[in-house]
Amino acid sequence: MPTAVPGRAAEATGEESEPVRRGCSPVLPRGTGTTAARIGVLTVCQAALVVGFGLLITGPARNLWPLTVEDHVDEAFERIRTGPLTTLSYLGSEAGNTLMVIAVTLLSCVALVLVPRLPMWRQAVFLAVAVSLQALVFLAVTESVDRTRPQVHRLDASPPTSSYTSGHTGAATALYAGLAVLVLSRVRRPWRWPLAGLLFLVPLAVGVSRLYRGMHHPTDVIGGLANGALSLLIVGRALFTDGSVVAVPAQRTGPADTTAQAEEREPGSTAVIFNPTVTDAAAREKLRRILEQHGHRAPEFIETTADDPGTGQAAGAVRAGADLVVVCGGDGTVRAAADALAGTGVPLVVVPCGTGNLLARNLGLPLTPATALDAALSGTPHRIDLGRIEGDGLAPTHFAAMSGAGLDAAMLEHTDERAKSAVGWLAYVLATVGTLRTPRMRLTVRLDDAPVLHRTARMVLLANVGTVQGGLTLLPAARPDDGLLDLLILDPRGPGGWMRALGILIRGRGRNARPTTVATLVPEGTRTKGVPVEFRTFRRAELTFAAPQSRELDGDPVSHGRRLTAEVSPGALTVLLPTREK
C-alpha cells in the first residue's frame, strides 16, 4: 500500500529534499512544455464535456424530469427568505465572487512561496493554474450555452452572462477545494481534517447561496462544481502524478554517511538511518536532541541512497555492534532496514516520515516524527512478525506491512515520487484514476497444505497488518504478532460489486476476531463467481498468475512477474513500542 519510496535523494522535488531554495533559476524545469500541452488538451476536453452537458439540459432534455422541477427549487428558496438567511447567503455568495477569488488565490500563492522554509512552487502553480483554467472554461461555456436565469426575484444584479454554469461555484470549487487538498497533503497536525472539511464545504455553501439568491438553476450549480473539480483533477494529475516536469537535482551540501562509516562506530552505539528526501537537517537535529535526552549519546546519522535504501546501512550498524537502530522514513525505508535486522534481536525504532507510514499506524505509534521517537524510547521491546517473499525476478526479502499484485501495484507504478513529496498520500488518489481499468487477473492460490484455489481478481494483498490511510481496514483480522499472514482477494464486478466490496471492508473495521471468509460456502479448489472480497489466513502462500502482473512490496513497485511466494517469519523483528496504559 502507499508508502514513501526511499533513496531518491538526487531526484527529490525542490520543495522538500534539500536545504536550498529552488525555483530561482530562469530556466524552466524539464518537461514544462509537455505538461502544459497535456493540460491544454485535457482542458479542451473538459470544456467540451461541460458545454455538452449545458446543451443537453437546454435542448433535448429540457422537458424531462428532473429539469422540469428545477424552477420549484428556486421558488422554494424564494419562499423561505428571511433577513438572517439573506445575510448568510450574501456572505456565502461573496466567497465565490471574482475579486474575492482572485485575492485569496494571490495571497495563498504568495504564502506558499514565501512562508515555508522551502518555497512550495509546485503547489502554488497547482492552485493558480486550476483557478485560471476553470475561469477560461467558464467563459467558453457561457459563450456556447445560452440559458436564462430563474424566473424569481433575484437578490443580485444579473450579469450579462448565461445562467449556466455558476461561475461563483466553479471558482470556489477550484480555490477552496484546492486549498483543502494542500492542507491534507502538507499539514500533519490533527486539526487538518476539520480545516480541510470546512474548505470542502465552502463551494457547497456558495452553490446553495446562489440558489437562495435566485441567480442559478440547480443544474447550473452542478455544472460549476464539475467545472472546478475537473480543473483540479487535470492540473493535479499533470503536476503531481504524471511526472513530466522534472526539477534539476540539487548538489549536496555535505558528504553522505556510508555503510563503511557506520562500521567505524563504537560498539553499543545508536545508529539513525534516515531517508534524506523526507528528513531534513532541522528534523535530524530535533531527533538528535530527543535521543540524547533518553541517554543515547552521539547517535550516528546514516543516509540512505538510491542504490541502498537502508538494508546495507542497517547491516553495517549491526556488524559494528549497534544496540539500537532508529529508522526515519516511510515504509520502504523501514522495510529495507527490517530486512537486515530480521533475526538479529537488535531493536528497531520506527520514526514515521513517509507518505503512508502503514507499519507505524498499525503499531499505534504517533505519526509526528519527534513524538513517535520520544514515545518509542519511553516504551518497551516487542517482537513482531515479518513476511518473507520471493518470486520470478524478485530476490528473497522481507516485508513488514503489505505486498501484493494487481490494482494496488499498478496505482503505485503510476504515482510519481515528486507527487508524494508535494501532496502526500493524495497523490495515490490522483494516480488511482488512471488505473481503475487495470484488467482482471487469473491466478491460482495454494495456502499451506490446502488444495489449490482458482480465482480471478482485481487485486491481491499479502498482509502483516490490516489498516491503511484514512483508517480504512482492508484486513480486519491482520495483526503483526500473531504468527500468521493474511490474504485479501478483491474481485468486484461492476458498480454494484464495488459497492458490495466497500460495504464489506467498512463493516470489517474494528473486528477483534478473525472474519469468516466471504467465500466460505464455495468448495475449496473451485472457482468463485460474484464474490467481491475474500479473506484467508496462512503461514505460507504460493500465488501463480496467468500473465505477468504489477507487483509491490511495502509500497515500492517491483518488477512484473507471474509468481509470488510468501511465508511468515514469526517474531523476526524486535521493535520499541510505547507502553500501553491499562
PDB file of C-alpha atoms in Angstrom, residues 252-386:
ATOM      1  CA  ARG A 252      24.542  18.014  -1.701  1.00  0.00           C
ATOM      2  CA  THR A 253      25.851  20.364   0.925  1.00  0.00           C
ATOM      3  CA  GLY A 254      27.978  17.710   2.550  1.00  0.00           C
ATOM      4  CA  PRO A 255      29.215  14.163   2.135  1.00  0.00           C
ATOM      5  CA  ALA A 256      26.754  11.374   2.885  1.00  0.00           C
ATOM      6  CA  ASP A 257      27.497   8.784   5.527  1.00  0.00           C
ATOM      7  CA  THR A 258      28.272   5.359   4.105  1.00  0.00           C
ATOM      8  CA  THR A 259      27.974   1.828   5.378  1.00  0.00           C
ATOM      9  CA  ALA A 260      31.736   1.788   5.891  1.00  0.00           C
ATOM     10  CA  GLN A 261      31.463   4.858   8.137  1.00  0.00           C
ATOM     11  CA  ALA A 262      28.708   3.101  10.072  1.00  0.00           C
ATOM     12  CA  GLU A 263      31.029   0.210  10.824  1.00  0.00           C
ATOM     13  CA  GLU A 264      33.549   2.578  12.444  1.00  0.00           C
ATOM     14  CA  ARG A 265      31.195   3.424  15.331  1.00  0.00           C
ATOM     15  CA  GLU A 266      31.899   2.215  18.814  1.00  0.00           C
ATOM     16  CA  PRO A 267      30.036  -0.928  19.944  1.00  0.00           C
ATOM     17  CA  GLY A 268      26.852  -0.183  21.853  1.00  0.00           C
ATOM     18  CA  SER A 269      26.166   2.930  19.818  1.00  0.00           C
ATOM     19  CA  THR A 270      22.919   4.145  18.290  1.00  0.00           C
ATOM     20  CA  ALA A 271      22.514   4.242  14.513  1.00  0.00           C
ATOM     21  CA  VAL A 272      19.955   6.563  12.920  1.00  0.00           C
ATOM     22  CA  ILE A 273      19.205   5.595   9.322  1.00  0.00           C
ATOM     23  CA  PHE A 274      17.326   8.343   7.516  1.00  0.00           C
ATOM     24  CA  ASN A 275      15.847   8.968   4.094  1.00  0.00           C
ATOM     25  CA  PRO A 276      17.163  12.433   3.117  1.00  0.00           C
ATOM     26  CA  THR A 277      14.170  13.171   0.885  1.00  0.00           C
ATOM     27  CA  VAL A 278      11.857  13.299   3.912  1.00  0.00           C
ATOM     28  CA  THR A 279      14.210  14.093   6.833  1.00  0.00           C
ATOM     29  CA  ASP A 280      15.926  17.468   6.577  1.00  0.00           C
ATOM     30  CA  ALA A 281      18.658  18.924   8.781  1.00  0.00           C
ATOM     31  CA  ALA A 282      16.234  20.601  11.194  1.00  0.00           C
ATOM     32  CA  ALA A 283      14.321  17.355  11.707  1.00  0.00           C
ATOM     33  CA  ARG A 284      17.546  15.426  12.303  1.00  0.00           C
ATOM     34  CA  GLU A 285      18.670  17.916  14.916  1.00  0.00           C
ATOM     35  CA  LYS A 286      15.355  17.609  16.739  1.00  0.00           C
ATOM     36  CA  LEU A 287      15.650  13.822  16.711  1.00  0.00           C
ATOM     37  CA  ARG A 288      19.238  14.050  17.968  1.00  0.00           C
ATOM     38  CA  ARG A 289      18.131  16.088  20.979  1.00  0.00           C
ATOM     39  CA  ILE A 290      15.414  13.575  21.855  1.00  0.00           C
ATOM     40  CA  LEU A 291      17.870  10.682  21.615  1.00  0.00           C
ATOM     41  CA  GLU A 292      20.326  12.450  23.904  1.00  0.00           C
ATOM     42  CA  GLN A 293      17.547  13.196  26.398  1.00  0.00           C
ATOM     43  CA  HIS A 294      16.967   9.432  26.603  1.00  0.00           C
ATOM     44  CA  GLY A 295      20.648   8.716  27.160  1.00  0.00           C
ATOM     45  CA  HIS A 296      21.689   7.849  23.605  1.00  0.00           C
ATOM     46  CA  ARG A 297      24.818   9.965  23.324  1.00  0.00           C
ATOM     47  CA  ALA A 298      26.367  10.904  19.982  1.00  0.00           C
ATOM     48  CA  PRO A 299      23.947   8.985  17.736  1.00  0.00           C
ATOM     49  CA  GLU A 300      25.349   8.324  14.275  1.00  0.00           C
ATOM     50  CA  PHE A 301      23.160   9.536  11.386  1.00  0.00           C
ATOM     51  CA  ILE A 302      23.479   7.429   8.223  1.00  0.00           C
ATOM     52  CA  GLU A 303      21.871   8.497   4.958  1.00  0.00           C
ATOM     53  CA  THR A 304      20.117   6.139   2.564  1.00  0.00           C
ATOM     54  CA  THR A 305      20.910   6.313  -1.135  1.00  0.00           C
ATOM     55  CA  ALA A 306      19.198   5.456  -4.394  1.00  0.00           C
ATOM     56  CA  ASP A 307      21.314   2.302  -4.624  1.00  0.00           C
ATOM     57  CA  ASP A 308      20.855   1.275  -0.989  1.00  0.00           C
ATOM     58  CA  PRO A 309      17.567   2.364   0.644  1.00  0.00           C
ATOM     59  CA  GLY A 310      18.527   1.103   4.104  1.00  0.00           C
ATOM     60  CA  THR A 311      19.471  -2.580   4.042  1.00  0.00           C
ATOM     61  CA  GLY A 312      23.225  -2.068   3.803  1.00  0.00           C
ATOM     62  CA  GLN A 313      23.232   0.696   6.393  1.00  0.00           C
ATOM     63  CA  ALA A 314      21.314  -1.415   8.902  1.00  0.00           C
ATOM     64  CA  ALA A 315      23.522  -4.453   8.263  1.00  0.00           C
ATOM     65  CA  GLY A 316      26.624  -2.325   8.769  1.00  0.00           C
ATOM     66  CA  ALA A 317      25.262  -0.962  12.027  1.00  0.00           C
ATOM     67  CA  VAL A 318      24.639  -4.489  13.321  1.00  0.00           C
ATOM     68  CA  ARG A 319      28.138  -5.608  12.348  1.00  0.00           C
ATOM     69  CA  ALA A 320      29.561  -2.578  14.134  1.00  0.00           C
ATOM     70  CA  GLY A 321      27.775  -3.580  17.346  1.00  0.00           C
ATOM     71  CA  ALA A 322      24.942  -1.051  17.458  1.00  0.00           C
ATOM     72  CA  ASP A 323      22.432  -1.852  20.187  1.00  0.00           C
ATOM     73  CA  LEU A 324      19.667   0.328  18.715  1.00  0.00           C
ATOM     74  CA  VAL A 325      18.716   1.229  15.141  1.00  0.00           C
ATOM     75  CA  VAL A 326      16.394   4.167  14.510  1.00  0.00           C
ATOM     76  CA  VAL A 327      14.854   4.390  11.030  1.00  0.00           C
ATOM     77  CA  CYS A 328      13.460   7.719   9.784  1.00  0.00           C
ATOM     78  CA  GLY A 329      11.493   7.362   6.569  1.00  0.00           C
ATOM     79  CA  GLY A 330       8.472   5.748   5.011  1.00  0.00           C
ATOM     80  CA  ASP A 331       7.523   2.098   4.889  1.00  0.00           C
ATOM     81  CA  GLY A 332      10.035   1.467   2.111  1.00  0.00           C
ATOM     82  CA  THR A 333      12.942   2.643   4.254  1.00  0.00           C
ATOM     83  CA  VAL A 334      11.624   0.727   7.270  1.00  0.00           C
ATOM     84  CA  ARG A 335      11.225  -2.434   5.173  1.00  0.00           C
ATOM     85  CA  ALA A 336      14.782  -2.232   3.859  1.00  0.00           C
ATOM     86  CA  ALA A 337      16.215  -1.838   7.365  1.00  0.00           C
ATOM     87  CA  ALA A 338      13.940  -4.527   8.816  1.00  0.00           C
ATOM     88  CA  ASP A 339      15.187  -6.971   6.191  1.00  0.00           C
ATOM     89  CA  ALA A 340      18.706  -6.581   7.588  1.00  0.00           C
ATOM     90  CA  LEU A 341      17.599  -6.612  11.240  1.00  0.00           C
ATOM     91  CA  ALA A 342      15.420  -9.729  10.914  1.00  0.00           C
ATOM     92  CA  GLY A 343      16.538 -12.353  13.425  1.00  0.00           C
ATOM     93  CA  THR A 344      19.324 -10.211  14.934  1.00  0.00           C
ATOM     94  CA  GLY A 345      17.446  -9.138  18.072  1.00  0.00           C
ATOM     95  CA  VAL A 346      18.707  -5.565  17.649  1.00  0.00           C
ATOM     96  CA  PRO A 347      15.743  -3.295  18.499  1.00  0.00           C
ATOM     97  CA  LEU A 348      14.291  -1.053  15.808  1.00  0.00           C
ATOM     98  CA  VAL A 349      12.641   2.322  16.412  1.00  0.00           C
ATOM     99  CA  VAL A 350      10.248   3.380  13.658  1.00  0.00           C
ATOM    100  CA  VAL A 351      10.119   7.144  13.093  1.00  0.00           C
ATOM    101  CA  PRO A 352       7.372   7.773  10.506  1.00  0.00           C
ATOM    102  CA  CYS A 353       8.470  10.372   7.966  1.00  0.00           C
ATOM    103  CA  GLY A 354       6.892   8.984   4.807  1.00  0.00           C
ATOM    104  CA  THR A 355       3.595   9.203   2.984  1.00  0.00           C
ATOM    105  CA  GLY A 356       1.734   6.093   4.109  1.00  0.00           C
ATOM    106  CA  ASN A 357       3.539   5.055   7.312  1.00  0.00           C
ATOM    107  CA  LEU A 358       1.443   1.902   7.416  1.00  0.00           C
ATOM    108  CA  LEU A 359       3.599  -0.003   9.890  1.00  0.00           C
ATOM    109  CA  ALA A 360       3.696   2.945  12.297  1.00  0.00           C
ATOM    110  CA  ARG A 361      -0.101   3.351  12.065  1.00  0.00           C
ATOM    111  CA  ASN A 362      -0.728  -0.299  12.805  1.00  0.00           C
ATOM    112  CA  LEU A 363       1.757  -0.372  15.697  1.00  0.00           C
ATOM    113  CA  GLY A 364      -0.046   2.547  17.352  1.00  0.00           C
ATOM    114  CA  LEU A 365       2.845   4.984  17.013  1.00  0.00           C
ATOM    115  CA  PRO A 366       2.234   8.739  16.793  1.00  0.00           C
ATOM    116  CA  LEU A 367       2.648   9.985  13.221  1.00  0.00           C
ATOM    117  CA  THR A 368       4.688  13.055  14.193  1.00  0.00           C
ATOM    118  CA  PRO A 369       8.374  12.018  13.943  1.00  0.00           C
ATOM    119  CA  ALA A 370       9.629  13.620  17.155  1.00  0.00           C
ATOM    120  CA  THR A 371       6.629  12.434  19.173  1.00  0.00           C
ATOM    121  CA  ALA A 372       6.968   8.908  17.788  1.00  0.00           C
ATOM    122  CA  LEU A 373      10.653   8.730  18.705  1.00  0.00           C
ATOM    123  CA  ASP A 374      10.062  10.018  22.226  1.00  0.00           C
ATOM    124  CA  ALA A 375       7.167   7.593  22.782  1.00  0.00           C
ATOM    125  CA  ALA A 376       9.117   4.585  21.481  1.00  0.00           C
ATOM    126  CA  LEU A 377      12.220   5.345  23.538  1.00  0.00           C
ATOM    127  CA  SER A 378       9.982   5.517  26.621  1.00  0.00           C
ATOM    128  CA  GLY A 379       8.456   2.135  25.768  1.00  0.00           C
ATOM    129  CA  THR A 380       9.498  -1.496  25.753  1.00  0.00           C
ATOM    130  CA  PRO A 381      10.709  -4.039  23.165  1.00  0.00           C
ATOM    131  CA  HIS A 382       8.159  -6.165  21.351  1.00  0.00           C
ATOM    132  CA  ARG A 383       8.659  -8.892  18.789  1.00  0.00           C
ATOM    133  CA  ILE A 384       6.578  -8.715  15.614  1.00  0.00           C
ATOM    134  CA  ASP A 385       6.316 -10.916  12.548  1.00  0.00           C
ATOM    135  CA  LEU A 386       7.717 -10.232   9.107  1.00  0.00           C
TER     136      LEU A 386
END
